[in-house]
Coordinates of C-alpha atoms in Angstrom, one line a residue:
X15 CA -1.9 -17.8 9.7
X16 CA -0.5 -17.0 13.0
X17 CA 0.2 -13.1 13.6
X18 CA 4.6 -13.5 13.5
X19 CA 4.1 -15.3 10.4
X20 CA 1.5 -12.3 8.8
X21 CA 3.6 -10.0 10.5
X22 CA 6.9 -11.0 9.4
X23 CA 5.9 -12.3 6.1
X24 CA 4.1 -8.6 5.4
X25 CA 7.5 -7.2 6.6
X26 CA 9.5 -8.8 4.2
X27 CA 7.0 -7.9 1.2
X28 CA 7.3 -4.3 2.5
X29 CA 3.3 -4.1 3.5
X30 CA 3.4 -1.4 6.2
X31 CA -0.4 -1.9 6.3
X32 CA -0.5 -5.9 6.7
X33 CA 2.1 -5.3 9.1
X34 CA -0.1 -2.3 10.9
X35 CA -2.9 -4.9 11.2
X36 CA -0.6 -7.2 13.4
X37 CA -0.8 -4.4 16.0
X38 CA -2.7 -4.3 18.6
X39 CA -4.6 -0.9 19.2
X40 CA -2.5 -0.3 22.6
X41 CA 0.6 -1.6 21.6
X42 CA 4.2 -0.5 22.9
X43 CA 7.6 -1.4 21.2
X44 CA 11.0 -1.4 22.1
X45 CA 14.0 -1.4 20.3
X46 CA 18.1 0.4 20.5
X47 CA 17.0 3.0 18.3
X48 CA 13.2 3.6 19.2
X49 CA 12.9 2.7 23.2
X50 CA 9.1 3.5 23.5
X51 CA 6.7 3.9 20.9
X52 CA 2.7 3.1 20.6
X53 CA 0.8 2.3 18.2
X54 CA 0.2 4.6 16.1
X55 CA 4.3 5.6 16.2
X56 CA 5.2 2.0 15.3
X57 CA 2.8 1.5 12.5
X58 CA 4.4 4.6 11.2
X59 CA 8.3 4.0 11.9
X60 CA 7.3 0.9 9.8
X61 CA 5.9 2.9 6.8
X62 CA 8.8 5.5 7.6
X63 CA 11.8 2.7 7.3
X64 CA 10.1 0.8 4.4
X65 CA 8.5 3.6 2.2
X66 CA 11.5 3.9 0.3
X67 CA 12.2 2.2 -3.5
X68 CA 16.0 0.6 -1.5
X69 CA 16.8 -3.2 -1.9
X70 CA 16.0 -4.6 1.7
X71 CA 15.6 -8.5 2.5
X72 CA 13.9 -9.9 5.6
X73 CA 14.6 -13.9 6.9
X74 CA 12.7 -14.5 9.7
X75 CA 12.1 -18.0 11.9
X76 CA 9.7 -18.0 15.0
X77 CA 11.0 -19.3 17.6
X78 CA 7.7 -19.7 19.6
X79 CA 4.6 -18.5 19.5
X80 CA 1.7 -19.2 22.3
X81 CA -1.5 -17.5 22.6
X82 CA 0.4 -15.1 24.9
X83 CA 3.9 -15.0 24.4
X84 CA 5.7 -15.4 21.0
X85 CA 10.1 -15.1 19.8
X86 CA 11.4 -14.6 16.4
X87 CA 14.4 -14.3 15.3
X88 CA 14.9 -11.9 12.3
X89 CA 17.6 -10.8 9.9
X90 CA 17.4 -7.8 7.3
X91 CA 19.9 -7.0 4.8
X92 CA 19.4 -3.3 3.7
X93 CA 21.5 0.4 2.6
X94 CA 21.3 3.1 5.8
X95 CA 20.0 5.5 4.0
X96 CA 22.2 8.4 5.4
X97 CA 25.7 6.8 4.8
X98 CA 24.5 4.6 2.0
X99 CA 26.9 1.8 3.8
X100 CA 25.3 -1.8 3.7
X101 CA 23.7 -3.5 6.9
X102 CA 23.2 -6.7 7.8
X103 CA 21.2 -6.4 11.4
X104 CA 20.7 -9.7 13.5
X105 CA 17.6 -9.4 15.8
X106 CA 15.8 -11.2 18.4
X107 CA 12.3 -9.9 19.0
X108 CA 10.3 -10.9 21.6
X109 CA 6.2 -10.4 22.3
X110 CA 3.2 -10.5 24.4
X111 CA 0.0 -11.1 22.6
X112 CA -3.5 -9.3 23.4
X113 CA -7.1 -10.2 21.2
X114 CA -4.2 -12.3 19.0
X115 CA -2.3 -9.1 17.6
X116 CA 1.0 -7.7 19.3
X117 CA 0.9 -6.0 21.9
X118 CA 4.2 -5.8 23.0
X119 CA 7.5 -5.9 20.9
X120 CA 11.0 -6.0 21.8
X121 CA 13.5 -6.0 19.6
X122 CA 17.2 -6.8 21.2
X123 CA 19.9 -6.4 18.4
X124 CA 24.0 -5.6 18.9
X125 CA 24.0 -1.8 18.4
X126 CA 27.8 -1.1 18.0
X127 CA 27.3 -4.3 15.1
X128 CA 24.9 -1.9 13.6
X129 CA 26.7 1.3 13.9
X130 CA 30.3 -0.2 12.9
X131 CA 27.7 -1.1 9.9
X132 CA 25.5 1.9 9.4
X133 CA 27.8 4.5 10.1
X134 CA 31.4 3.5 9.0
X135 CA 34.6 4.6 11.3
X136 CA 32.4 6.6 13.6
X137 CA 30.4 3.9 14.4
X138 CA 33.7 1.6 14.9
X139 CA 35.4 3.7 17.0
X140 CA 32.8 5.4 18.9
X141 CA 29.5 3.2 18.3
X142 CA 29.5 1.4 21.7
X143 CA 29.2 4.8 23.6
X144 CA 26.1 6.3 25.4
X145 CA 26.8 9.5 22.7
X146 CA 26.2 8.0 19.5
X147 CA 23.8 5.9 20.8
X148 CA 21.5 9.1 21.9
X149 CA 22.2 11.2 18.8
X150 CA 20.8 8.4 16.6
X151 CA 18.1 8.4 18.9
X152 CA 17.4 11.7 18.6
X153 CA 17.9 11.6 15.0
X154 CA 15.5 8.6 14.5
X155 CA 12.6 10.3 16.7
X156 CA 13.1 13.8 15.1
X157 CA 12.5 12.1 11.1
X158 CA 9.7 9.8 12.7
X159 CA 7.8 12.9 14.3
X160 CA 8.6 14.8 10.8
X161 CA 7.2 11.8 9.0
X162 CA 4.1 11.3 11.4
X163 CA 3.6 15.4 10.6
X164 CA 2.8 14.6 7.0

């Protein structure tokens, strides 16, 4: 089975460790709410965002995937834990391959969609701005570092 489909399909069965395996050793990833990770910090924002007994549904469809380069476009359905609103996040994720796994991941999605989402008025009113952007960055890489801390 090609790696997006392991990857995705592990995703969507909540397999942090299937999904773990789909990572290259050096790998980087990018997204709105963690801009640089490696490896070992992706595998565990994975187990960190899925560890949890929440409903959560993942629809995926690859768009392409080469021996190099691969697309997929992804959609998860899930509660934000903090606000307990309901999200529906539309992503695009793009990739370079190494020894067939990922190693590089780039997910693009809408972030003032999310936050008008995930955090309610607040989000709405002031979601777009370089603010609430960085605090939910900081946020984010202060419970992964807790979470990677045991």
């Amino acid at each position: 089975m090609p790696v997006l489909d392991r990857f995705y399909s592990a995703f969507a069965k909540k397999d942090c460790a299937a999904m773990g395996d789909c990572y290259h050793p050096d790998a980087q990833f990018s997204d709105p709410v963690f801009p640089q990770l490696d490896a070992a910090q992706v595998k565990a924002m994975w187990k960190m965002l899925l560890n949890n007994d929440a409903p959560m549904s993942v629809t995926f469809r690859v768009a392409e995937e080469g021996a190099r380069n691969g697309a997929c476009d992804w959609e998860a359905r899930y509660t934000f834990s903090t606000s307990e609103r309901p999200v529906h996040n539309i992503i695009h994720s793009k990739f370079e391959f190494r020894d067939g796994l990922i190693f590089r991941q780039r997910d693009v999605f809408d972030f003032w969609r999310w936050s008008r989402q995930a955090l309610g008025a607040s989000g709405l009113l002031l979601g777009w701005t370089p603010i609430v952007r960085n605090k939910v960055r900081a946020t984010a890489a202060a419970r992964l570092a807790k979470s990677m801390r045991g």
